[in-house]
Amino acid sequence: MPAIHELSRLPWSAEQMFDLVADVARYPEFLPWVVATRVQSDDGTTMVADMLVGFKALREKFTSRVVRRRAATIEVHYIDGPLRDLKNQWAFRAVADEEAGPAGCEIDFRVEFSFRNPLFEALAGRYVDKAFRKMVAAFEARAAALYGSSMSSATSTA
């Protein structure tokens, strides 16, 4: 099963980044390939949402349950769509600069997925890293637009 792990230190607070990631309804405004989203239900902690992703003529709908623990974690559990499985977790942790006080947050992002079709999985394995980096950059650009621009010191491990 292909997997990606990204550990980033960003200049925005854990609360700000949590809010940005948790706002699934706004994903079509800034995430590449996200055509539309629809929140089916949301009780403040657990959301069920559909996401329509597309590239050229290809369109696929995913349904997921999103469990949010305020400013700490967001876990995405796959319900239905073209994949066999999808596991996605965001962890947010405040970090401080010893001299200046609060200095942003560290985000630990993990995603694992598998396609029903082995051919698609083999093809995805060749392009997933590039696509993932583009999506991470879109989240950072959105944070800069919402909260003010600042350079990140993002590091990653795959």
Short mmCIF file of C-alpha atoms in Angstrom, two decimals:
data_model
loop_
_atom_site.label_atom_id
_atom_site.label_comp_id
_atom_site.label_asym_id
_atom_site.label_seq_id
_atom_site.Cartn_x
_atom_site.Cartn_y
_atom_site.Cartn_z
CA MET A 1 0.00 0.00 0.00
CA PRO A 2 1.56 3.35 -1.02
CA ALA A 3 2.22 5.66 1.92
CA ILE A 4 3.42 9.21 2.45
CA HIS A 5 4.65 10.84 5.64
CA GLU A 6 5.33 14.56 5.93
CA LEU A 7 6.60 16.31 9.04
CA SER A 8 6.48 20.11 8.70
CA ARG A 9 7.25 22.99 11.01
CA LEU A 10 5.14 25.98 10.05
CA PRO A 11 4.94 29.56 11.35
CA TRP A 12 1.19 29.44 12.04
CA SER A 13 -0.45 28.20 15.23
CA ALA A 14 -1.71 24.65 15.65
CA GLU A 15 -5.23 26.08 16.00
CA GLN A 16 -4.95 27.98 12.71
CA MET A 17 -3.67 24.96 10.81
CA PHE A 18 -6.24 22.68 12.43
CA ASP A 19 -9.03 25.07 11.34
CA LEU A 20 -7.67 25.23 7.80
CA VAL A 21 -7.45 21.44 7.42
CA ALA A 22 -10.82 20.86 9.13
CA ASP A 23 -12.62 23.24 6.74
CA VAL A 24 -13.35 20.57 4.13
CA ALA A 25 -16.11 22.66 2.52
CA ARG A 26 -13.49 25.17 1.30
CA TYR A 27 -11.11 22.62 -0.28
CA PRO A 28 -12.32 23.34 -3.85
CA GLU A 29 -11.12 26.95 -3.40
CA PHE A 30 -7.46 25.98 -3.07
CA LEU A 31 -6.68 22.27 -3.39
CA PRO A 32 -5.62 21.00 -6.80
CA TRP A 33 -7.93 18.42 -8.34
CA VAL A 34 -10.72 18.96 -5.77
CA VAL A 35 -13.73 19.88 -7.90
CA ALA A 36 -16.41 19.93 -5.18
CA THR A 37 -17.16 18.87 -1.61
CA ARG A 38 -20.45 18.18 0.16
CA VAL A 39 -20.78 17.80 3.91
CA GLN A 40 -23.46 15.18 4.59
CA SER A 41 -23.37 15.57 8.38
CA ASP A 42 -21.30 17.37 10.99
CA ASP A 43 -21.78 17.27 14.77
CA GLY A 44 -18.68 19.36 15.50
CA THR A 45 -16.47 16.34 16.16
CA THR A 46 -17.35 13.91 13.39
CA MET A 47 -18.16 14.86 9.82
CA VAL A 48 -19.18 12.72 6.88
CA ALA A 49 -18.26 14.37 3.60
CA ASP A 50 -18.11 13.66 -0.12
CA MET A 51 -15.24 14.94 -2.20
CA LEU A 52 -15.30 15.03 -5.99
CA VAL A 53 -11.80 14.96 -7.44
CA GLY A 54 -11.00 15.34 -11.08
CA PHE A 55 -8.21 15.54 -13.59
CA LYS A 56 -9.15 16.31 -17.19
CA ALA A 57 -12.14 14.06 -18.05
CA LEU A 58 -11.65 11.74 -15.06
CA ARG A 59 -13.94 12.37 -12.05
CA GLU A 60 -14.24 10.25 -8.89
CA LYS A 61 -16.25 10.73 -5.71
CA PHE A 62 -14.91 9.73 -2.29
CA THR A 63 -16.92 9.57 0.92
CA SER A 64 -15.07 9.78 4.23
CA ARG A 65 -15.69 10.15 7.93
CA VAL A 66 -13.55 12.92 9.42
CA VAL A 67 -12.92 12.79 13.16
CA ARG A 68 -11.59 16.03 14.66
CA ARG A 69 -9.98 16.48 18.08
CA ARG A 70 -9.72 20.27 18.38
CA ALA A 71 -6.25 21.54 17.47
CA ALA A 72 -4.67 18.12 18.07
CA THR A 73 -5.64 15.59 15.37
CA ILE A 74 -7.79 15.03 12.32
CA GLU A 75 -8.34 11.45 11.17
CA VAL A 76 -9.94 10.58 7.85
CA HIS A 77 -11.61 7.17 7.53
CA TYR A 78 -12.55 5.99 4.06
CA ILE A 79 -16.18 4.97 3.55
CA ASP A 80 -16.73 4.66 -0.20
CA GLY A 81 -15.21 5.45 -3.58
CA PRO A 82 -12.73 4.09 -6.11
CA LEU A 83 -10.13 2.99 -3.57
CA ARG A 84 -9.87 -0.19 -1.58
CA ASP A 85 -8.69 1.74 1.47
CA LEU A 86 -7.51 5.17 2.58
CA LYS A 87 -6.04 6.17 5.94
CA ASN A 88 -5.18 9.77 6.56
CA GLN A 89 -4.08 11.43 9.80
CA TRP A 90 -3.01 14.96 10.69
CA ALA A 91 -1.41 15.70 14.07
CA PHE A 92 -0.84 19.32 15.15
CA ARG A 93 1.57 20.33 17.91
CA ALA A 94 2.43 23.83 19.09
CA VAL A 95 6.14 24.60 19.10
CA ALA A 96 7.87 27.48 20.82
CA ASP A 97 10.98 29.44 20.11
CA GLU A 98 12.95 29.43 23.39
CA GLU A 99 13.68 33.17 23.14
CA ALA A 100 10.59 34.55 21.39
CA GLY A 101 7.77 32.38 22.76
CA PRO A 102 5.20 30.74 20.46
CA ALA A 103 6.73 30.15 17.06
CA GLY A 104 4.15 28.11 15.19
CA CYS A 105 3.39 24.45 14.98
CA GLU A 106 4.60 21.11 13.81
CA ILE A 107 2.31 19.07 11.58
CA ASP A 108 2.70 15.34 11.19
CA PHE A 109 0.71 14.18 8.15
CA ARG A 110 0.37 10.54 7.11
CA VAL A 111 -1.62 8.97 4.31
CA GLU A 112 -1.85 5.37 3.13
CA PHE A 113 -4.04 4.18 0.30
CA SER A 114 -4.67 1.25 -1.98
CA PHE A 115 -6.63 1.04 -5.21
CA ARG A 116 -9.07 -1.71 -6.08
CA ASN A 117 -7.32 -1.98 -9.45
CA PRO A 118 -3.64 -3.10 -9.18
CA LEU A 119 -2.80 -1.29 -12.44
CA PHE A 120 -4.04 2.02 -10.99
CA GLU A 121 -2.03 1.38 -7.85
CA ALA A 122 1.13 0.80 -9.87
CA LEU A 123 0.53 3.99 -11.87
CA ALA A 124 -0.30 6.01 -8.76
CA GLY A 125 2.91 4.89 -7.10
CA ARG A 126 4.84 6.68 -9.86
CA TYR A 127 3.06 10.02 -9.39
CA VAL A 128 1.78 10.12 -5.82
CA ASP A 129 4.82 11.87 -4.35
CA LYS A 130 4.61 14.77 -6.81
CA ALA A 131 0.84 15.09 -6.34
CA PHE A 132 1.21 14.96 -2.57
CA ARG A 133 3.85 17.72 -2.57
CA LYS A 134 1.55 19.88 -4.71
CA MET A 135 -1.28 19.43 -2.20
CA VAL A 136 0.97 20.20 0.79
CA ALA A 137 2.13 23.37 -0.97
CA ALA A 138 -1.53 24.32 -1.55
CA PHE A 139 -2.27 24.05 2.19
CA GLU A 140 0.76 26.21 2.99
CA ALA A 141 -0.22 28.81 0.37
CA ARG A 142 -3.75 28.88 1.77
CA ALA A 143 -2.37 29.41 5.30
CA ALA A 144 -0.22 32.28 4.04
CA ALA A 145 -3.23 33.86 2.32
CA LEU A 146 -5.44 33.51 5.42
CA TYR A 147 -2.97 34.17 8.23
CA GLY A 148 -0.13 36.15 6.67
CA SER A 149 2.86 35.12 4.63
CA SER A 150 5.87 33.55 6.25
CA MET A 151 8.43 31.04 5.11
CA SER A 152 8.16 27.54 6.50
CA SER A 153 10.92 25.21 7.48
CA ALA A 154 9.11 22.15 6.18
CA THR A 155 10.89 18.86 6.21
CA SER A 156 9.54 15.57 5.03
CA THR A 157 10.11 11.88 5.16
CA ALA A 158 8.45 9.54 2.72
#
